[in-house]
Short mmCIF file of C-alpha atoms in Angstrom, two decimals:
data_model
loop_
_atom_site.label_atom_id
_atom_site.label_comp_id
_atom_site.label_asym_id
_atom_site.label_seq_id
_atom_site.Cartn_x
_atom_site.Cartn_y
_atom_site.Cartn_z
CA UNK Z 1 -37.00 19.64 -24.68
CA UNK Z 2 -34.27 20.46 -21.90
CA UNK Z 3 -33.06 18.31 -19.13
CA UNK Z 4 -35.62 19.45 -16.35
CA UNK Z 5 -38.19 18.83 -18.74
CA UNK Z 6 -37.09 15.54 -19.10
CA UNK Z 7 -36.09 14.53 -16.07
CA UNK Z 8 -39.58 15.68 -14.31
CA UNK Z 9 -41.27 13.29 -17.09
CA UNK Z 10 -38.85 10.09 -15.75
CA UNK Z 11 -39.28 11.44 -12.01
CA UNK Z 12 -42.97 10.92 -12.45
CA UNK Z 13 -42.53 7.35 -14.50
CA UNK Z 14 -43.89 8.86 -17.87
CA UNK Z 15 -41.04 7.39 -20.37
CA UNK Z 16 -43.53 5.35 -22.25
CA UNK Z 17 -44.91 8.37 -23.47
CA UNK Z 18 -41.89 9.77 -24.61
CA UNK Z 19 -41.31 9.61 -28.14
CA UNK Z 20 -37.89 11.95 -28.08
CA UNK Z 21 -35.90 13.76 -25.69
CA UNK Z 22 -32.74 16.58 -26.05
CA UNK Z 23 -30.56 19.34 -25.11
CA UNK Z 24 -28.69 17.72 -21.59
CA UNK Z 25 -26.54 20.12 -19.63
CA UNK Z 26 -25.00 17.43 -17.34
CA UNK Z 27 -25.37 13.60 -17.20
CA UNK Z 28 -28.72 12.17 -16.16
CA UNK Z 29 -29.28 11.17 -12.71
CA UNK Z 30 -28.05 7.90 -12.49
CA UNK Z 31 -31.74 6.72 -10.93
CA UNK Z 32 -33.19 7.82 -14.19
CA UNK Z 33 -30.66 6.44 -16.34
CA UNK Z 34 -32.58 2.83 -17.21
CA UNK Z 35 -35.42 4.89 -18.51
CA UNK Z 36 -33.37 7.70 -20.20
CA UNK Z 37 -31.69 4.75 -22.45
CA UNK Z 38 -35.01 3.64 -23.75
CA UNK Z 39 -35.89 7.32 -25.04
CA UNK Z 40 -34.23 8.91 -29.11
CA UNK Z 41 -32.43 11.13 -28.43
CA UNK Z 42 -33.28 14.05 -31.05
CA UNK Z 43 -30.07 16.16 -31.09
CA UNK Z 44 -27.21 16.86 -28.10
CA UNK Z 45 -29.21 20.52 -28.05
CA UNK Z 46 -32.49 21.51 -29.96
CA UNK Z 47 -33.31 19.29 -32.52
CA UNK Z 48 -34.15 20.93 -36.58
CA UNK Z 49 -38.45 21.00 -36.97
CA UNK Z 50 -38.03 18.67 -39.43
CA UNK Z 51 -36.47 16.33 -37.17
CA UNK Z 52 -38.95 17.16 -34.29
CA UNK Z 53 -42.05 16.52 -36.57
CA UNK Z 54 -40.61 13.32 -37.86
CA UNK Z 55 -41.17 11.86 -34.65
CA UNK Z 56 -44.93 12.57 -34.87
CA UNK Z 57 -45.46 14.48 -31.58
CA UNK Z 58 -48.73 15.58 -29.52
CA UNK Z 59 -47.27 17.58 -26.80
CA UNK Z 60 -44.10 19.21 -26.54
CA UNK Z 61 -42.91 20.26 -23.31
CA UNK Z 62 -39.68 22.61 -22.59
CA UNK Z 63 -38.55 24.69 -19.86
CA UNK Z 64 -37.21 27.09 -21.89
CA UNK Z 65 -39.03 29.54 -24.35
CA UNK Z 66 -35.85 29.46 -26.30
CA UNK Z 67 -37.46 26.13 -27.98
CA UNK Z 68 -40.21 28.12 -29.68
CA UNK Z 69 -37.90 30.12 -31.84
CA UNK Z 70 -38.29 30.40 -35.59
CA UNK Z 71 -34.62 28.46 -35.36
CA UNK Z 72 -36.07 25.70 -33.88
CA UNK Z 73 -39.50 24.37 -33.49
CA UNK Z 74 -41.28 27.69 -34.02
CA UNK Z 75 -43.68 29.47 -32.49
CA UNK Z 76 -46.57 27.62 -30.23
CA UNK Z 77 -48.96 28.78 -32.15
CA UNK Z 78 -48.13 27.30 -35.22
CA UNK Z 79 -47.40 23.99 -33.59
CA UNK Z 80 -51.19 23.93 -32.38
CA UNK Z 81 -52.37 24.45 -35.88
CA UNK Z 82 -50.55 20.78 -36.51
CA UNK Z 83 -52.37 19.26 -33.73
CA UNK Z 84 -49.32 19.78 -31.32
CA UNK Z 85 -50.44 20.90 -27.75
CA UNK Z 86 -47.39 22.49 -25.93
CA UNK Z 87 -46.58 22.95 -22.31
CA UNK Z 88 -44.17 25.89 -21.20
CA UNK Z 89 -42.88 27.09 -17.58
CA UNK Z 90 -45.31 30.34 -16.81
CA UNK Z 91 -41.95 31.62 -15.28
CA UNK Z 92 -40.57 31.07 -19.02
CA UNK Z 93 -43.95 32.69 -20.64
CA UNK Z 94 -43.20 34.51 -23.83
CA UNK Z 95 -45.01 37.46 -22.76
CA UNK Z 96 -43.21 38.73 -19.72
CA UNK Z 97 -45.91 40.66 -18.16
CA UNK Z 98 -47.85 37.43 -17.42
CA UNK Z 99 -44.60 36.21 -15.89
CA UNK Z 100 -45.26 35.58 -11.64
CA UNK Z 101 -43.41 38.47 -9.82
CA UNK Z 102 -41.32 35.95 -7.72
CA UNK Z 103 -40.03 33.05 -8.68
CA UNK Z 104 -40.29 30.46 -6.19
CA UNK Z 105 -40.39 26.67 -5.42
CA UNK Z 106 -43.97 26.72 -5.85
CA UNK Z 107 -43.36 27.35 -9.36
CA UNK Z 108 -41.73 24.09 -9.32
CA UNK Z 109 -44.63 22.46 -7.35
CA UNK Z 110 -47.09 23.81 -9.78
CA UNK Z 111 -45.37 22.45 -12.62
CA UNK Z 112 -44.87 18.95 -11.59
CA UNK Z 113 -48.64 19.34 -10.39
CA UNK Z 114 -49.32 20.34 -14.12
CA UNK Z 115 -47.86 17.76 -15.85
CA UNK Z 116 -49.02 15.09 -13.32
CA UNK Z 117 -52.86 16.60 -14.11
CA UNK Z 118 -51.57 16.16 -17.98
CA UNK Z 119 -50.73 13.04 -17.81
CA UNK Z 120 -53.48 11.28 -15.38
CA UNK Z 121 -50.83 10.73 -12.20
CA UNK Z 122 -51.97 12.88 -10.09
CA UNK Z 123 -51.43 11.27 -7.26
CA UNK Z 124 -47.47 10.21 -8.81
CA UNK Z 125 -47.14 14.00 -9.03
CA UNK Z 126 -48.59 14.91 -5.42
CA UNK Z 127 -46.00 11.93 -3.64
CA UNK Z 128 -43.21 13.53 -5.62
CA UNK Z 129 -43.87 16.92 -4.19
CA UNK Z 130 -44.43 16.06 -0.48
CA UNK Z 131 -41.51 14.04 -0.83
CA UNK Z 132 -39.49 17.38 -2.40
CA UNK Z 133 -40.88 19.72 0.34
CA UNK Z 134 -39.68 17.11 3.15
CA UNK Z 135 -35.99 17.15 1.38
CA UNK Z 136 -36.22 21.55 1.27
CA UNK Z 137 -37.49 21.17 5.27
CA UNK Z 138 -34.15 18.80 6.42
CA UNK Z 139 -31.96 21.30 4.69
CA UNK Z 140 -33.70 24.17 5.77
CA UNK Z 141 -33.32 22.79 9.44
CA UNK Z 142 -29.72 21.93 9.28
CA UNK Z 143 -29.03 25.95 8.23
CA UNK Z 144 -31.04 27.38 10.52
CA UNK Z 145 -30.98 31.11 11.45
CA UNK Z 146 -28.29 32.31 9.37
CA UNK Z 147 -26.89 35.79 10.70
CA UNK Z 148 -24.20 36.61 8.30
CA UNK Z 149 -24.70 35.75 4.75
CA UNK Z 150 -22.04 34.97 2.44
CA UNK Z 151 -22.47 37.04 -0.91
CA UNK Z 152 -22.31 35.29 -4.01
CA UNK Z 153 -21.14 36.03 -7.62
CA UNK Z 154 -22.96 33.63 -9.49
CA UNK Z 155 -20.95 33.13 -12.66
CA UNK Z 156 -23.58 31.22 -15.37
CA UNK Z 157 -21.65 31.76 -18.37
CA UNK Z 158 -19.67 33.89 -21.18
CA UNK Z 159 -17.86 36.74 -21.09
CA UNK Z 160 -18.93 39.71 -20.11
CA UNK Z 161 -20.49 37.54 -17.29
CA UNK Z 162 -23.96 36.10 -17.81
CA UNK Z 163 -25.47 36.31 -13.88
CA UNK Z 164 -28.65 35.96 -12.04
CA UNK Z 165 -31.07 38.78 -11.15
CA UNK Z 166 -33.16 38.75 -8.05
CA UNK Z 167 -36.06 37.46 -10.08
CA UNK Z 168 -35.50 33.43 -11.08
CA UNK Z 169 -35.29 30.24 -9.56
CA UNK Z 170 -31.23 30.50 -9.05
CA UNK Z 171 -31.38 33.67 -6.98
CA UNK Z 172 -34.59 31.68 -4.90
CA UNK Z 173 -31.69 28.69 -4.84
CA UNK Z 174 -29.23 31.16 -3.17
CA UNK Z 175 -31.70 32.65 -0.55
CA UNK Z 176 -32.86 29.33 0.49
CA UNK Z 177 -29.07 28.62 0.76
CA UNK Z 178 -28.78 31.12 3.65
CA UNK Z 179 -27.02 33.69 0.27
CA UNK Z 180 -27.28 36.72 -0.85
CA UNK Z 181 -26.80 37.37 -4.33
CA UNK Z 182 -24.72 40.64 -5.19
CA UNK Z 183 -26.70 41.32 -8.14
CA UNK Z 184 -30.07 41.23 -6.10
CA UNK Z 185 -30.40 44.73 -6.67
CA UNK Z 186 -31.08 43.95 -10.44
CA UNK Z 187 -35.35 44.21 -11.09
CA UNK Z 188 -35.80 42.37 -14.10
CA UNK Z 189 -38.52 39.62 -15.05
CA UNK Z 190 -35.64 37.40 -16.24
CA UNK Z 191 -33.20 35.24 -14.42
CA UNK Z 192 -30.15 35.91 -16.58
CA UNK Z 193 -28.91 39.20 -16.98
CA UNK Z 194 -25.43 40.19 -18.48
CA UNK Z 195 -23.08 42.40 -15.94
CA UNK Z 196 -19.84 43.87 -16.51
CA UNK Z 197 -16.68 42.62 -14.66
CA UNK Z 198 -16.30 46.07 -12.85
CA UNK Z 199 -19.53 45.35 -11.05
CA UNK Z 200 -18.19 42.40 -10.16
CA UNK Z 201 -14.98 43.53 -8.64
CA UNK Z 202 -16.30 46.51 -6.80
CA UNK Z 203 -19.67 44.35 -5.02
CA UNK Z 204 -16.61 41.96 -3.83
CA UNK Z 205 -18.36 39.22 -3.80
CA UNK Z 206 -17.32 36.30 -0.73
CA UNK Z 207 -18.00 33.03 -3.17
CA UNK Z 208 -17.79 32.69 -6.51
CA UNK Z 209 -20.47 30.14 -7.97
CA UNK Z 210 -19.15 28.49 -11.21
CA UNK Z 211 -22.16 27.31 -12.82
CA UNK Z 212 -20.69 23.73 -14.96
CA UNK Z 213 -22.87 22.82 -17.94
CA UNK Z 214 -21.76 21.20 -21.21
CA UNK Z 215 -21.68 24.00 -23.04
CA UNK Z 216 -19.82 26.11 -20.57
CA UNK Z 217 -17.38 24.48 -18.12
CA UNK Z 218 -17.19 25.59 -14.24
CA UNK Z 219 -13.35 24.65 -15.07
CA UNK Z 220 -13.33 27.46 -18.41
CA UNK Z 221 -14.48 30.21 -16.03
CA UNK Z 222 -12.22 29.47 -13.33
CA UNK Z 223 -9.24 29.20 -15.54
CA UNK Z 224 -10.30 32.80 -17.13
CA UNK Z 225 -11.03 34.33 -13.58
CA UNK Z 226 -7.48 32.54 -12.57
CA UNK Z 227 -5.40 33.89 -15.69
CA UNK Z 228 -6.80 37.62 -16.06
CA UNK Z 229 -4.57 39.89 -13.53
CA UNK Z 230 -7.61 42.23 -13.56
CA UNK Z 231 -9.64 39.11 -11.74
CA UNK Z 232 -6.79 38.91 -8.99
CA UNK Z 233 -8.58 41.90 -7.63
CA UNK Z 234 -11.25 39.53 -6.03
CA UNK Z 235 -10.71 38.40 -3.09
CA UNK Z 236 -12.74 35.24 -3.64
CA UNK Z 237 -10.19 34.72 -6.63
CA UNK Z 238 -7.13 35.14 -4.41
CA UNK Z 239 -8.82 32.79 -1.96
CA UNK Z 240 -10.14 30.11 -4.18
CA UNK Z 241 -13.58 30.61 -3.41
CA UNK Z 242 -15.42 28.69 -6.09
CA UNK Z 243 -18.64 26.41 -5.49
CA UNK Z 244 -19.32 24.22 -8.94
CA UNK Z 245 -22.87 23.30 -8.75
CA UNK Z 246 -24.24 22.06 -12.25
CA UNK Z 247 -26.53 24.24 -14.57
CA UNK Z 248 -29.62 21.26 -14.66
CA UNK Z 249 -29.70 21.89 -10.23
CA UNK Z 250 -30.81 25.80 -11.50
CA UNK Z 251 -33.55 25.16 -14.06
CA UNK Z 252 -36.96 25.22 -13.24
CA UNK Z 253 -36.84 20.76 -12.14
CA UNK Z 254 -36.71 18.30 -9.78
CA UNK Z 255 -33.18 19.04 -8.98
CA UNK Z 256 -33.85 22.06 -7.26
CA UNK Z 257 -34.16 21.22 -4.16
CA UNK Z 258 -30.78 19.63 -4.09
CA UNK Z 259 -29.25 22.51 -5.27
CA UNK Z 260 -30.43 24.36 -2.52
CA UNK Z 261 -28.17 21.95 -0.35
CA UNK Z 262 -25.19 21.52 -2.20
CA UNK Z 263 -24.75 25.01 -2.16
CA UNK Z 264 -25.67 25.47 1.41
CA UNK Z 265 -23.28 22.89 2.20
CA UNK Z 266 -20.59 24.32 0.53
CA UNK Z 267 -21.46 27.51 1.99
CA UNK Z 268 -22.24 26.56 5.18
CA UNK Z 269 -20.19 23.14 6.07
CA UNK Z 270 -20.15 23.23 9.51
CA UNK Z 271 -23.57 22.76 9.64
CA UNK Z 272 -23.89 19.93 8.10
CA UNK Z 273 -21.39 17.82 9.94
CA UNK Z 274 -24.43 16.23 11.96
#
């Protein structure tokens, strides 16, 4: 259940175990795509529990705790009493107080560590995070010391604005970016908090990251932040200022790390030229 579920599964060459897959926010990575084919699809976003169980699963594992909701395929517990084991992000934990108090790439780590252990690959899982740590260290290298930081508006999705706090993997995305997120100064165990658009205008934010998913378009916000007179107040509207970087880079996944430099190569070109 969710894409960065899904995709750390193929990343770590576990499709044979896979009897169903859903909810995508952007394409599949095309190296993953072979694999992806092979796998039924169970519905475009959370498939019905009757549709779930019909596959006869073990194990569930999600991302999100949204897929344990009595609208979908209910609470963990209950799955258990069916013989279903279920794996969910400790970042995602139902119980917020057992939540870590940062949120940071060794979250990722320890979940692709996790599921290797799971699983029996181990050692798939241990290659695949050296290999994402060496990735984070080029881009980290190519930013260097950053002395200025651009300030970001991170613009995930509806209206009032859905945003990131300073507790989540997107606002770790944006510091590792050489960021600084202008809603940083929101303390909150959850990475998406609601803001109004007068916050927005008054932090004056320098870039505007339009977050592009399938169920909210990076193209839908800009036309709303383009066609409101109100909006015209930012200067990063006036300017253009938009970064699209694709919800699956921001979820708790193997995309992560090339989130982190996308965005600090559209932040940052000039450093990248090399």
């Amino acid at each position: 259940m969710t894409q960065s579920a899904t995709e750390v599964m193929l990343a770590l060459g576990l499709e044979k175990y896979m009897v169903g897959t859903a909810y995508l926010d952007n394409p599949i990575l095309p190296e993953y795509e072979q694999a992806y084919r092979k796998i039924p699809v169970l519905a475009a976003k959370y498939p019905s529990r009757e549709v779930f169980l019909g596959v006869e699963p073990d194990f569930v594992f999600t991302t999100e705790d949204s897929a344990f909701d009595n609208q979908t395929l209910g609470a963990r517990t209950e799955l258990l009493k069916l013989g279903i084991n279920s794996y969910l992000l400790p970042i995602e934990c139902e119980k917020p107080e057992l939540r870590p108090d940062r949120v940071t790439m060794d979250n990722l780590y320890q979940e692709i560590l996790d599921i290797g252990r799971i699983f029996g690959v181990e050692e798939r899982a241990q290659t695949l995070i050296k290999e994402l740590r060496s990735q984070l260290q080029i881009t980290q290298a190519k930013l260097g010391k950053i002395t200025t930081k651009k300030r970001i508006f991170w613009y995930d999705s509806e209206n009032p604005p859905l945003t990131v706090s300073n507790w989540g993997m997107p606002n770790h995305i944006i510091d590792l970016a050489g960021g600084e997120n202008i809603f940083k100064d929101i303390q909150k165990k959850q990475a998406w908090v609601t803001v109004n658009w007068e916050d927005v205008i008054n932090r004056q934010p320098d870039v505007i990251v339009l977050i592009d998913a399938s169920w909210s378009s990076a193209e839908e916000k800009r036309r709303l932040l383009k066609s409101n007179p109100a909006y015209a107040k930012l200067k990063a509207v006036q300017e253009d200022k938009f970064i699209i970087l694709g919800f699956s880079y921001t979820m708790p996944g193997i995309r992560n790390i090339e989130g982190v430099r996308k965005l600090a190569e559209a932040l940052y070109p000039e450093k990248f030229k090399q």
